[in-house]
Coordinates of N, CA and C in Angstrom, one line a residue:
M96 N -11.8 2.7 18.3 CA -11.6 2.8 17.1 C -11.6 1.5 16.6
E97 N -12.8 1.1 15.5 CA -12.5 -0.7 15.2 C -12.0 0.0 13.3
F98 N -11.7 -0.8 12.5 CA -11.3 -1.5 11.7 C -12.3 -2.4 10.8
H99 N -12.9 -2.4 10.1 CA -13.5 -3.6 9.5 C -12.8 -3.9 8.2
K100 N -12.4 -2.6 7.1 CA -11.4 -2.9 6.1 C -10.3 -1.9 6.1
I101 N -9.6 -2.9 5.5 CA -7.4 -2.2 5.6 C -7.4 -2.6 3.9
L102 N -7.0 -1.2 3.6 CA -6.8 -1.4 2.4 C -5.0 -1.2 2.8
V103 N -4.2 -1.8 2.6 CA -2.3 -2.1 2.3 C -2.0 -1.7 1.0
P104 N -1.4 -0.3 1.0 CA -0.8 0.1 -0.7 C 0.3 -0.3 -0.3
I105 N 1.2 -1.3 -0.4 CA 2.5 -1.0 -0.9 C 3.3 -0.9 -2.1
S106 N 4.8 -0.7 -1.9 CA 5.3 -0.4 -3.2 C 7.1 -0.8 -3.1
G107 N 7.3 -1.6 -2.6 CA 8.4 -2.5 -2.1 C 9.2 -2.1 -1.2
T108 N 9.3 -1.3 -1.1 CA 9.8 -0.6 0.1 C 9.9 -1.7 1.7
I109 N 11.1 -0.9 2.6 CA 11.3 -1.8 4.0 C 10.1 -1.3 5.0
A110 N 9.1 0.1 4.1 CA 8.5 0.2 5.7 C 7.3 -0.6 5.0
D111 N 6.9 -1.3 4.1 CA 6.0 -2.1 3.5 C 6.1 -3.7 4.8
E112 N 7.2 -3.9 5.3 CA 7.2 -5.4 6.2 C 6.3 -5.0 7.5
E113 N 6.8 -4.3 8.1 CA 6.0 -3.3 9.2 C 4.9 -2.7 9.1
A114 N 4.3 -2.5 8.3 CA 2.8 -1.6 7.9 C 2.0 -3.2 7.9
M115 N 3.0 -3.5 7.2 CA 1.7 -5.2 6.7 C 1.1 -6.1 8.2
R116 N 3.0 -6.2 9.0 CA 3.0 -6.7 10.5 C 1.4 -5.6 11.4
L117 N 1.6 -4.1 11.4 CA 0.5 -3.3 11.9 C -1.2 -3.3 11.8
A118 N -0.7 -3.8 10.1 CA -2.4 -3.7 10.1 C -2.9 -5.0 10.4
C119 N -1.9 -6.4 10.4 CA -2.5 -7.4 10.5 C -3.2 -7.5 12.5
R120 N -2.3 -6.4 13.3 CA -2.4 -6.8 15.0 C -3.4 -5.4 14.5
L121 N -4.2 -4.8 13.9 CA -5.5 -4.2 13.2 C -6.5 -5.2 13.1
A122 N -6.0 -5.6 12.2 CA -6.9 -6.3 11.8 C -7.9 -7.7 12.7
K123 N -6.9 -8.6 13.1 CA -6.8 -9.4 14.3 C -8.3 -8.9 15.3
K124 N -7.8 -8.0 16.2 CA -8.4 -6.8 16.8 C -9.6 -7.0 16.3
D125 N -10.4 -6.7 15.3 CA -11.4 -6.5 14.9 C -12.2 -7.8 13.8
K126 N -11.4 -8.1 13.5 CA -11.3 -9.4 12.1 C -12.3 -8.5 11.2
A127 N -11.2 -7.8 11.1 CA -11.1 -6.9 9.8 C -10.6 -7.4 8.4
K128 N -10.7 -7.1 7.5 CA -10.3 -7.9 5.8 C -9.7 -7.1 5.4
I129 N -7.8 -7.8 5.3 CA -6.9 -6.8 4.7 C -7.1 -7.3 3.3
W130 N -6.7 -6.0 2.1 CA -6.5 -6.1 0.9 C -5.3 -4.8 0.5
V131 N -4.0 -5.6 0.0 CA -3.2 -5.1 -0.5 C -2.6 -5.3 -1.9
V132 N -1.9 -3.9 -2.1 CA -2.1 -3.6 -3.1 C -0.8 -3.2 -3.7
C133 N -0.9 -3.7 -4.8 CA 0.7 -2.9 -5.4 C 0.7 -2.6 -6.5
V134 N 0.5 -1.0 -7.1 CA 0.4 -0.4 -8.5 C 1.7 -0.1 -9.3
I135 N 1.5 -0.7 -10.4 CA 2.4 -0.6 -11.2 C 2.5 0.8 -12.1
T136 N 2.9 1.7 -12.5 CA 3.5 2.4 -13.1 C 3.4 2.8 -14.1
V137 N 2.2 3.4 -15.3 CA 2.6 2.6 -16.9 C 2.5 3.9 -17.3
K138 N 3.4 4.1 -18.5 CA 4.0 5.5 -19.0 C 2.5 5.6 -20.0
R139 N 2.5 7.4 -20.2 CA 1.4 8.0 -20.8 C 1.7 6.8 -22.2
S140 N 2.9 6.9 -23.1 CA 3.1 6.6 -24.4 C 3.2 5.1 -24.3
L141 N 2.7 3.9 -23.5 CA 1.7 3.1 -23.5 C 0.4 2.9 -23.3
P142 N -0.2 1.4 -23.9 CA -1.6 1.3 -23.6 C -1.3 0.8 -22.0
L143 N -3.2 1.6 -21.0 CA -2.5 1.5 -19.7 C -2.7 -0.2 -19.4
D144 N -2.8 -1.2 -20.6 CA -2.5 -2.7 -20.1 C -2.0 -3.2 -21.0
A145 N -1.0 -1.9 -20.7 CA 0.2 -3.0 -21.2 C 1.0 -3.9 -20.4
E146 N 2.0 -4.9 -21.4 CA 2.0 -5.6 -20.3 C 3.9 -5.6 -20.5
I147 N 4.3 -5.4 -18.4 CA 5.8 -5.2 -18.4 C 6.5 -5.7 -17.7
D148 N 6.6 -6.9 -18.5 CA 7.1 -7.6 -17.5 C 7.9 -7.8 -16.6
S149 N 9.4 -6.9 -16.6 CA 10.1 -6.6 -15.2 C 8.9 -6.0 -14.1
E150 N 8.4 -4.8 -14.3 CA 7.3 -4.3 -13.2 C 6.6 -5.3 -12.6
I151 N 5.5 -6.3 -13.3 CA 4.4 -7.7 -13.0 C 5.6 -8.8 -12.0
K152 N 6.8 -8.7 -12.7 CA 7.1 -9.3 -11.8 C 7.5 -9.1 -10.5
K153 N 8.5 -7.8 -10.9 CA 8.7 -7.2 -8.6 C 7.5 -6.9 -8.8
G154 N 6.2 -6.7 -8.6 CA 4.9 -6.1 -8.1 C 4.7 -7.5 -7.6
E155 N 4.8 -8.8 -8.0 CA 4.4 -10.2 -7.9 C 5.0 -11.1 -6.5
D156 N 6.1 -9.9 -7.2 CA 7.8 -10.8 -5.8 C 7.4 -9.7 -4.2
T157 N 7.1 -8.5 -4.8 CA 6.5 -8.0 -3.5 C 5.5 -8.0 -3.0
L158 N 3.7 -9.2 -3.3 CA 3.3 -9.2 -3.2 C 3.3 -11.0 -2.4
D159 N 3.9 -11.6 -3.1 CA 4.3 -12.9 -2.3 C 5.3 -12.4 -1.5
Y160 N 6.0 -11.4 -1.0 CA 7.1 -11.5 0.4 C 6.0 -11.2 1.1
I161 N 4.2 -10.0 0.7 CA 3.3 -9.3 1.9 C 3.1 -10.1 2.1
E162 N 2.6 -11.3 1.8 CA 1.6 -12.5 1.5 C 2.2 -13.6 2.9
R163 N 3.9 -13.9 2.8 CA 4.1 -14.7 3.7 C 4.5 -13.6 4.8
V164 N 4.8 -12.3 5.1 CA 4.4 -12.0 6.7 C 3.2 -11.5 6.6
A165 N 2.7 -11.7 6.4 CA 0.9 -11.9 6.6 C 0.8 -13.4 7.3
E166 N 0.8 -14.1 6.3 CA 1.5 -15.9 7.2 C 1.5 -15.7 8.4
E167 N 2.9 -15.3 8.5 CA 3.2 -15.5 9.9 C 2.5 -14.7 10.5
Q168 N 2.3 -13.7 10.5 CA 1.4 -13.1 11.6 C 0.0 -13.6 11.7
D169 N 0.0 -15.4 11.0 CA -1.6 -15.6 11.0 C -3.0 -15.2 10.9
C170 N -2.1 -14.1 9.7 CA -3.5 -12.9 9.3 C -3.6 -13.6 7.8
E171 N -4.8 -13.3 7.2 CA -4.9 -13.5 5.7 C -5.4 -12.3 5.4
V172 N -4.9 -12.3 3.9 CA -5.2 -11.1 2.8 C -5.3 -11.5 1.6
E173 N -6.1 -10.4 1.1 CA -6.6 -11.1 -0.2 C -5.0 -9.7 -1.0
T174 N -4.1 -10.0 -2.2 CA -3.3 -9.2 -2.8 C -3.8 -8.9 -4.6
D175 N -3.8 -7.4 -4.7 CA -3.9 -7.5 -6.2 C -2.9 -6.0 -6.5
L176 N -2.5 -7.1 -7.9 CA -1.2 -6.0 -8.3 C -2.0 -5.1 -9.4
L177 N -2.3 -3.6 -9.5 CA -3.1 -3.2 -10.4 C -1.5 -1.9 -11.5
Q178 N -2.3 -1.9 -12.6 CA -1.5 -0.6 -13.5 C -2.2 -0.1 -13.6
A179 N -1.5 2.0 -13.7 CA -2.1 2.7 -13.1 C -2.0 3.7 -14.0
R180 N -2.5 4.7 -14.6 CA -0.7 5.5 -14.9 C -0.6 6.6 -13.7
E181 N -1.1 7.1 -12.3 CA -0.5 7.5 -11.4 C -0.7 6.9 -9.8
I182 N 0.4 6.7 -9.5 CA -0.4 5.7 -8.0 C -1.1 6.1 -6.8
A183 N -1.1 7.4 -7.1 CA -1.7 8.0 -5.4 C -3.8 7.9 -5.7
P184 N -4.4 7.8 -7.4 CA -5.4 8.0 -7.8 C -5.7 6.7 -7.9
A185 N -4.6 5.6 -7.7 CA -5.3 4.1 -8.4 C -5.6 4.1 -6.4
I186 N -5.0 4.0 -5.3 CA -5.2 4.0 -4.3 C -6.3 4.6 -4.0
I187 N -6.2 5.6 -4.2 CA -7.7 6.1 -3.9 C -9.0 5.6 -4.2
D188 N -9.1 5.1 -6.1 CA -10.0 5.0 -6.4 C -10.2 3.2 -6.0
E189 N -9.2 2.6 -5.4 CA -9.2 0.9 -4.7 C -10.2 1.9 -3.2
A190 N -9.8 2.5 -2.8 CA -10.3 2.6 -1.5 C -11.9 3.0 -1.1
V191 N -12.1 3.5 -2.6 CA -13.7 4.5 -2.4 C -14.3 2.9 -2.9
E192 N -13.7 2.0 -4.1 CA -14.5 0.8 -4.8 C -14.8 -0.5 -3.3
R193 N -13.6 -0.4 -2.6 CA -13.8 -1.4 -2.0 C -14.1 -1.1 -0.4
G194 N -15.1 0.5 -0.6 CA -15.6 0.4 1.2 C -14.9 1.1 2.5
V195 N -13.2 0.4 2.2 CA -12.2 0.7 3.6 C -12.5 1.7 4.4
D196 N -12.6 1.3 5.5 CA -12.7 2.5 6.5 C -11.0 3.1 7.4
L197 N -10.2 2.1 6.8 CA -9.2 2.7 6.7 C -7.7 2.4 5.5
I198 N -7.3 3.8 5.2 CA -5.3 2.9 4.3 C -4.6 2.9 4.7
L199 N -3.5 1.7 5.8 CA -2.3 2.0 6.5 C -1.2 1.9 4.5
M200 N -0.5 3.4 5.2 CA 1.1 2.9 4.0 C 1.8 3.3 4.7
G201 N 3.2 2.2 4.8 CA 4.6 2.4 5.3 C 4.9 3.4 4.7
V202 N 5.4 3.8 5.1 CA 6.6 5.4 4.5 C 8.1 5.3 5.1
T203 N 8.8 5.5 3.6 CA 10.1 5.6 3.9 C 10.6 7.0 4.4
Y204 N 12.0 7.1 5.4 CA 12.8 8.4 5.0 C 12.7 8.7 3.9
K205 N 12.7 9.8 3.0 CA 13.6 10.6 1.9 C 13.3 12.2 2.5
V206 N 15.1 12.1 1.8 CA 15.0 14.0 1.9 C 15.4 14.3 0.3
R207 N 14.2 15.3 0.1 CA 14.8 15.7 -1.4 C 15.2 17.4 -0.5
F208 N 16.0 18.0 -1.7 CA 16.9 19.2 -1.5 C 17.6 19.3 0.0
G209 N 18.1 18.4 0.6 CA 18.2 18.8 2.1 C 17.0 18.3 3.1
Q210 N 15.9 17.8 2.8 CA 14.4 18.3 3.7 C 14.0 16.7 3.5
F211 N 13.3 17.2 4.4 CA 11.7 15.4 4.8 C 11.4 16.0 3.8
N212 N 11.1 14.4 2.9 CA 10.4 15.1 1.8 C 9.1 13.1 1.9
L213 N 7.8 14.0 1.8 CA 6.6 13.1 2.1 C 6.3 12.2 0.8
G214 N 6.7 12.9 -0.7 CA 6.6 12.8 -2.2 C 5.6 13.3 -2.5
D215 N 5.0 12.3 -3.5 CA 3.2 12.7 -4.1 C 2.6 12.3 -3.8
V216 N 3.1 10.8 -3.6 CA 1.4 9.4 -3.2 C 1.1 10.2 -2.1
V217 N 2.1 10.0 -1.1 CA 1.2 10.3 1.0 C 0.4 11.5 0.7
P218 N 0.9 12.5 0.9 CA -0.1 14.0 0.3 C -1.2 13.9 -0.6
Y219 N -0.8 13.2 -1.4 CA -2.9 13.0 -2.1 C -3.6 11.9 -1.9
V220 N -3.0 11.0 -0.7 CA -3.7 10.3 -0.6 C -4.4 10.3 1.0
L221 N -3.7 11.5 1.8 CA -3.8 12.2 2.9 C -5.1 13.3 2.1
K222 N -5.2 14.0 1.6 CA -5.9 15.0 0.8 C -7.8 15.0 0.3
N223 N -6.9 13.5 -0.6 CA -8.2 12.5 -0.8 C -8.8 11.4 -0.8
A224 N -8.2 10.9 0.5 CA -8.7 9.5 0.8 C -10.4 9.5 1.7
P225 N -11.5 8.9 1.0 CA -12.2 8.2 1.7 C -13.2 8.0 3.5
C226 N -11.9 7.4 3.7 CA -11.8 7.4 4.9 C -10.4 8.1 5.7
R227 N -10.2 7.3 7.2 CA -9.1 6.9 7.7 C -7.6 7.1 7.0
V228 N -6.8 7.4 7.4 CA -5.3 7.3 6.9 C -4.7 7.0 8.1
M229 N -3.7 6.1 8.4 CA -2.3 6.1 9.2 C -1.4 5.7 8.3
L230 N -0.5 6.5 8.9 CA 0.9 6.0 8.0 C 1.8 5.2 8.9
Y231 N 2.9 4.5 8.9 CA 3.8 3.9 9.9 C 5.0 4.2 8.9
H232 N 6.4 5.4 9.6 CA 7.0 5.6 9.4 C 8.4 4.9 9.6
Q233 N 8.9 4.5 8.2 CA 10.4 3.2 9.4 C 11.0 4.8 9.9
P234 N 11.8 4.5 11.1 CA 13.2 4.8 11.6 C 14.3 5.5 10.5
I235 N 14.4 6.6 11.1 CA 15.7 7.0 9.9 C 16.6 6.4 10.6
A236 N 17.7 6.2 8.9 CA 18.8 4.8 9.0 C 19.6 5.5 9.5

C-alpha cells in the first residue's frame, strides 16, 4: 500500500508526536508529501476570522514542535493553522482540498462516563473521510 499525500491533524496531545514519527516513516518509504494541520475552534458568537491570540499562540507552538519532530526524522512537512467552527469538518475539507490518500491521527486514551471514548472528531473523520484513515492510539498511562 502506497501513500503519496498524508494529512496529519494535530491537537496538542502527547499522541501527536508519535503520529508524526509514523507519518514520517510512511512518507520516506513512498516519498510522500506530509501536511500537518492544527484547527482552532472559533465560537459561533465570534467572526470566523477572529484573532484569538491565546489559541493562535498555542496552535503555532504546537506546529513548531511537530516541525522539530519531523526534522529529527529527516522529514519535510508543510504546516497550516486553520480556524473553523468545528474541528472534524475542517479536517475533512482539508483532506478533500489537498487530495490526500491518508489521514493519520494520534488518539489519546479518553474516558467518559467510565468508558473509553474517541470523542466527536475521530468518529466523524472515520465516517466522512474521502481516503484511508489511520489512528495511532497512545498507550494507556
